[in-house]
Tab-separated table of C-alpha atoms in Angstrom:
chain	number	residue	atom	x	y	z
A	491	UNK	CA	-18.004	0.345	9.641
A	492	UNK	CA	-14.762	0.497	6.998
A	493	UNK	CA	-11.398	-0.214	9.861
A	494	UNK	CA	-10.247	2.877	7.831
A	495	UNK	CA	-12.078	5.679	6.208
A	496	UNK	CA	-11.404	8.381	3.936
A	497	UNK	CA	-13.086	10.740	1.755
A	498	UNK	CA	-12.241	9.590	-2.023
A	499	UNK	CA	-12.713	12.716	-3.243
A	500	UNK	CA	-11.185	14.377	-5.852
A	501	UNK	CA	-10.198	17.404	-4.825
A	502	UNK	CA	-9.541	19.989	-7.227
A	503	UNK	CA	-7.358	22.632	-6.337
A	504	UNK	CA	-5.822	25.518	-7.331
A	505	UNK	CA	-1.715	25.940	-7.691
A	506	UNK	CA	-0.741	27.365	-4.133
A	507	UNK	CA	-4.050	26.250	-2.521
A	508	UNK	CA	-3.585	24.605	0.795
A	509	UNK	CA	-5.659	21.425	1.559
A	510	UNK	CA	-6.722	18.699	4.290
A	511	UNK	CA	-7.790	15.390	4.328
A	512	UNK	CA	-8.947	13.721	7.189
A	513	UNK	CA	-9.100	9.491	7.667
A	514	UNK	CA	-10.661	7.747	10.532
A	515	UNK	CA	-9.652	5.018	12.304
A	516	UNK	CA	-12.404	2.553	13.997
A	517	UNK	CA	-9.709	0.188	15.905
A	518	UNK	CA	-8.785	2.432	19.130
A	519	UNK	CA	-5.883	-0.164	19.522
A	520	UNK	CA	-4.234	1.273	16.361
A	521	UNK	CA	-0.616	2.455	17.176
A	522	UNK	CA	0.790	3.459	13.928
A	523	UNK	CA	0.124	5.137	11.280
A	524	UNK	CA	1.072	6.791	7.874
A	525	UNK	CA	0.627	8.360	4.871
A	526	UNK	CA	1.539	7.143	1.582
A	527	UNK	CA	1.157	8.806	-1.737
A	528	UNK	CA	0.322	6.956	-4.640
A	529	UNK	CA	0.918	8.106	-8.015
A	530	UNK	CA	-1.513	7.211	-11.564
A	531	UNK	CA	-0.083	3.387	-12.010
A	532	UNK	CA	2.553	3.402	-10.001
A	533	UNK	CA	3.122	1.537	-6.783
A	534	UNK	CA	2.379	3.614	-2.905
A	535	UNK	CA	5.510	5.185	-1.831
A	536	UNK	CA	5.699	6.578	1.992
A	537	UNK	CA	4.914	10.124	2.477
A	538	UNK	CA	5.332	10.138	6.305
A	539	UNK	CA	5.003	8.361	9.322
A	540	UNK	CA	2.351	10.197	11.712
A	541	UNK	CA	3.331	10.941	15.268
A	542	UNK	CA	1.579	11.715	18.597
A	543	UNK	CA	2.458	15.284	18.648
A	544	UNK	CA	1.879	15.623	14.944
A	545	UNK	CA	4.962	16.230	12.627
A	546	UNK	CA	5.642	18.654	9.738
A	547	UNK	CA	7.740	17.649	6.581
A	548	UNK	CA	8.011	20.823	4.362
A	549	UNK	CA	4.968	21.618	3.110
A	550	UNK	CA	3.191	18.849	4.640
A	551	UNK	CA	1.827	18.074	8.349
A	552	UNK	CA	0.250	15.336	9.907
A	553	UNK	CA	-1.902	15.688	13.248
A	554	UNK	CA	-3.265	12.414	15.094
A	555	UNK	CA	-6.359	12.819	17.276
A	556	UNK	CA	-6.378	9.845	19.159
A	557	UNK	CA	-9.415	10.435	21.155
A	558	UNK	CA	-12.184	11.110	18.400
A	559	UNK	CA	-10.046	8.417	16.119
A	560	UNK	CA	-8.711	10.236	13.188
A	561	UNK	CA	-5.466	11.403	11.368
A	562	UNK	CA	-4.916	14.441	8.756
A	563	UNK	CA	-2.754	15.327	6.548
A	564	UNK	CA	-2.437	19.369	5.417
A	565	UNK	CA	-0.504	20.345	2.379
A	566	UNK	CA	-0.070	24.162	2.141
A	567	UNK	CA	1.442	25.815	-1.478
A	568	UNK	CA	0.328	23.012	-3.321
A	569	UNK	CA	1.718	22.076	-6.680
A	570	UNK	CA	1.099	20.433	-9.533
A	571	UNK	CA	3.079	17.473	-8.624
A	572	UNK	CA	1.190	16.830	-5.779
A	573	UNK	CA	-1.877	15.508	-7.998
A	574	UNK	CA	-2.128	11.792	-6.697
A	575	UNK	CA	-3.418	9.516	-4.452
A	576	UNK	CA	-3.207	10.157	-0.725
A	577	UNK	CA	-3.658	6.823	1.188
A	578	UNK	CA	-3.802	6.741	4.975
A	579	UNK	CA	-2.478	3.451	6.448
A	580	UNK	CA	-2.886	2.378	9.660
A	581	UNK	CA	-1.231	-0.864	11.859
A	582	UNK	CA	-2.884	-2.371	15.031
A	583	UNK	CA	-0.774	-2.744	18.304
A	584	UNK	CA	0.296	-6.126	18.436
A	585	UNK	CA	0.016	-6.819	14.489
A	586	UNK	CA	1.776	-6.905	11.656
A	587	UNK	CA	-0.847	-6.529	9.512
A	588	UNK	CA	-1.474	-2.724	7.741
A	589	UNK	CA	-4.778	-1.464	7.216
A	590	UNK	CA	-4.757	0.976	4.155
A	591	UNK	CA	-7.948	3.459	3.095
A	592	UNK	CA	-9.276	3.698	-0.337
A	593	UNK	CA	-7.494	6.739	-0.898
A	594	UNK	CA	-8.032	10.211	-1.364
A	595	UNK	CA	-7.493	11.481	-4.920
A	596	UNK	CA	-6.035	15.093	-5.283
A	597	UNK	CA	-6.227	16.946	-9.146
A	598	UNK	CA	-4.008	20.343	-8.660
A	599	UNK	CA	-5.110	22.409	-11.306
A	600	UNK	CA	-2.871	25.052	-12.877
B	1038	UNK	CA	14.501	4.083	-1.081
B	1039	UNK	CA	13.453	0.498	-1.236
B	1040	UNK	CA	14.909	-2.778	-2.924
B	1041	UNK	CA	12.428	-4.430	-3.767
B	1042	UNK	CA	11.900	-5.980	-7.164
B	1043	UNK	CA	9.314	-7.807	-9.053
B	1044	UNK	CA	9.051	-9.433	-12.676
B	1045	UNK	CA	7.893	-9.357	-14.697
B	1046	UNK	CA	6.509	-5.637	-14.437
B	1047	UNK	CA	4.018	-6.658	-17.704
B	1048	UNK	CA	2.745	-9.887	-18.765
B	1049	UNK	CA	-0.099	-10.849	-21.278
B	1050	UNK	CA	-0.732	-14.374	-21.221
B	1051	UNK	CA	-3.869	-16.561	-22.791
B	1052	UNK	CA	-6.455	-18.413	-20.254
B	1053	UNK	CA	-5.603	-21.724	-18.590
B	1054	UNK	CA	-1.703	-20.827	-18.302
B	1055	UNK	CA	0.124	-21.267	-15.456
B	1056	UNK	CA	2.020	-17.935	-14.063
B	1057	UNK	CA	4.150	-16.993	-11.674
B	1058	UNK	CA	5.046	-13.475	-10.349
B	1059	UNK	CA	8.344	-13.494	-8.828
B	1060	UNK	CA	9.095	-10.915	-6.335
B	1061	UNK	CA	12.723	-10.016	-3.779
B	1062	UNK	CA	13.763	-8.116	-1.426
B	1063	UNK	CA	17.875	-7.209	-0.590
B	1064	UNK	CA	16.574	-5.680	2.614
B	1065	UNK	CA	16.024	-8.991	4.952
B	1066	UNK	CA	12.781	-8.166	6.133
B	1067	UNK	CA	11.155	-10.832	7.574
B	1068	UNK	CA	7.410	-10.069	6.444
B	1069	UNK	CA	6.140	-9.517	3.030
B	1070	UNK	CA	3.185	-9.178	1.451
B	1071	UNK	CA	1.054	-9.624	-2.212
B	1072	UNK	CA	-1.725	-7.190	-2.607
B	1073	UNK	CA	-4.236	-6.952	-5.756
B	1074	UNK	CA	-5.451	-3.377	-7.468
B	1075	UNK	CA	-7.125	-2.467	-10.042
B	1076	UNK	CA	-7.002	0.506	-11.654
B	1077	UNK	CA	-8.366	3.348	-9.620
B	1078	UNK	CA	-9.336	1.449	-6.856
B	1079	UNK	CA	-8.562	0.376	-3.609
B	1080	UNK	CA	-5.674	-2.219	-1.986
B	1081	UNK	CA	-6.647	-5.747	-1.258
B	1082	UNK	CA	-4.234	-7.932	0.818
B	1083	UNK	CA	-4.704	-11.404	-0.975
B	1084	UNK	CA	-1.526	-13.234	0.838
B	1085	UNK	CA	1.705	-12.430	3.906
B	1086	UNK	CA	4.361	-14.328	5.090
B	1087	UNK	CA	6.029	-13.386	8.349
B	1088	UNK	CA	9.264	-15.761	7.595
B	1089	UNK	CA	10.293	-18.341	5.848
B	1090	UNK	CA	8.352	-21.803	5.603
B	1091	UNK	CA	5.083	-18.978	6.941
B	1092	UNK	CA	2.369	-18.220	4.248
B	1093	UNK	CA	-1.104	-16.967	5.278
B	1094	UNK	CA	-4.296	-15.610	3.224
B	1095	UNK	CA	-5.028	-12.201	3.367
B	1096	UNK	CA	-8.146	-10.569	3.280
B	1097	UNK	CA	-9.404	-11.146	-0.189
B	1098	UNK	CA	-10.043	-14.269	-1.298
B	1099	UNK	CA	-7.652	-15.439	-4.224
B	1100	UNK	CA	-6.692	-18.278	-6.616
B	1101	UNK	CA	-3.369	-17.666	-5.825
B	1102	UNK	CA	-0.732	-19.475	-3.986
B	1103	UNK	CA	2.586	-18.075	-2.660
B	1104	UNK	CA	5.520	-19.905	-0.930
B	1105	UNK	CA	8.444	-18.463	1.119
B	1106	UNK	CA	11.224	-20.651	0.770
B	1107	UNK	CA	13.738	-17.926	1.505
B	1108	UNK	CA	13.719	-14.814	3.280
B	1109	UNK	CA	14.342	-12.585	0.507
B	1110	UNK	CA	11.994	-14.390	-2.189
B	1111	UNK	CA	8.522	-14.257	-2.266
B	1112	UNK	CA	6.996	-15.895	-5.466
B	1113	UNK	CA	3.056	-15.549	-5.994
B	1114	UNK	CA	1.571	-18.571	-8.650
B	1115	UNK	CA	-1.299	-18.954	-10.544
B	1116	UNK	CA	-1.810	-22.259	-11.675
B	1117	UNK	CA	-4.489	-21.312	-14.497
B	1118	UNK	CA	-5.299	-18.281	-15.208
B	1119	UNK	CA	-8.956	-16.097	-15.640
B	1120	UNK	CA	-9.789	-13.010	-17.221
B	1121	UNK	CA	-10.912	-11.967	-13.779
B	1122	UNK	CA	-7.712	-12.720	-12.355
B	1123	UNK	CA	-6.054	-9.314	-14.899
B	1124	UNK	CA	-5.316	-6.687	-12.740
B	1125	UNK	CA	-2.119	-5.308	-10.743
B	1126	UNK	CA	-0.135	-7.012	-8.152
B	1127	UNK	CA	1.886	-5.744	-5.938
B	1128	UNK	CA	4.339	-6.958	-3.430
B	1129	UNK	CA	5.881	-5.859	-0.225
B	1130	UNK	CA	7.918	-6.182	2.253
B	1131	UNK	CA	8.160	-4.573	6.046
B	1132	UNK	CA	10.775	-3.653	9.075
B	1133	UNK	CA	9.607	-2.785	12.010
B	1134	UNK	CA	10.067	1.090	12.713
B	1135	UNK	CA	11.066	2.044	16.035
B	1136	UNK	CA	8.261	3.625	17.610
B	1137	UNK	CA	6.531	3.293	14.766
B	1138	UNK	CA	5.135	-0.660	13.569
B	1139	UNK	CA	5.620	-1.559	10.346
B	1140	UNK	CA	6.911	0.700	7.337
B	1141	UNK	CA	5.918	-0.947	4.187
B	1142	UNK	CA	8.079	-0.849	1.041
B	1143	UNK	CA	6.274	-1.753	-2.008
B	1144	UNK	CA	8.106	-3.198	-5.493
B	1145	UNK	CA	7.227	-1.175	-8.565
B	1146	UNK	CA	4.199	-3.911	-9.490
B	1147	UNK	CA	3.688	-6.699	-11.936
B	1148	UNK	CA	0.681	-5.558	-14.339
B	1149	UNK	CA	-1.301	-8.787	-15.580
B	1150	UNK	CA	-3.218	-9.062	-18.328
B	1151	UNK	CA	-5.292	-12.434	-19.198
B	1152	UNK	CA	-6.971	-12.724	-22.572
């Protein structure tokens, strides 16, 4: 089993459409975690760090569920500049290393 | 937003060359990282450094070589390059967030192209 797993999608979604992807973790002694966005040929860029109690950034929230292993990430009014890729990234207690998904690709569609 | 900076950001360059990607950071992290893409697919961590004089492979075996001579530099070489080795590479560097491990900055990427 993948450390990190995500659906790869795409989603295709309407303008204003709200949508969720989910990522599972199979180290339970993962601490941190994020959610980077990367866009066509360009490098990932930090969307949000993901906290215990789950945090909200504008249109965008991210929930942890610790005890069945996974994070989401919920974008509500989406627009057409939120067509990338949506990588969940995750970092083991005690290492330095990250652990990044394949990515989940989102196509908002006009 | 992040200072980190790689060149060059394209290259073309015939088999059997030698390369090197230079990459640095202005921010003083201590760690920093190469990873490979290719287009449209996922991440691999070929080599990290968590300080100076400290280079390790990462989880995808590569031709490469890298050497951290100073905090801020992070230089990744081929000595002669493949077709198979055309593809994207991308460097980082991290700080520990409070609370939070590692935030990862990335540098805009150094697209290779081996013909």
């Amino acid at each position: 089993r993948k450390e990190v797993e995500q659906d790869p999608g795409p989603f295709n979604v309407p303008e204003g459409a709200t949508v969720a992807f989910n990522c599972t973790y199979s180290n339970s002694a993962s601490q941190s975690f994020f959610w980077y966005r990367q866009d066509c040929r360009k490098e990932p860029k930090l969307l949000m760090s993901v906290y215990s109690s789950g945090n909200e950034d504008g249109r965008f929230t991210a929930q942890l569920n610790r005890a069945s292993q996974y994070i989401s990430l919920l974008i509500r009014d989406s627009k057409l500049s939120d067509s990338a890729t949506y990588l969940c990234v995750v970092n083991r207690a005690g290492s330095y290393q990250l652990t990044f998904g394949k990515g989940t690709k989102l196509s908002v569609i006009p | 937003e992040a200072d980190i900076y790689q060149t060059p950001r394209y290259l073309v360059i015939g088999t059997g060359k030698k390369i090197t990607l230079e990459c640095s950071q202005t921010m003083g992290h201590d760690k920093m990282y190469w990873y490979q893409q290719d287009p449209g697919m996922e991440l691999h961590l070929i080599h990290y450094s968590y300080g100076v004089n400290s280079t390790e492979k990462g989880d995808l075996s590569s031709e490469s070589t890298v050497s951290r001579i100073r905090t801020e530099h992070f230089p990744l070489t081929l000595e002669s390059a493949r077709p198979s080795h055309t593809s994207q590479y991308l460097c980082a560097s991290s700080e520990p967030a409070p609370g939070f491990g590692n935030t990862i900055y990335f540098g805009e990427g150094s697209w290779l192209t081996v013909v």
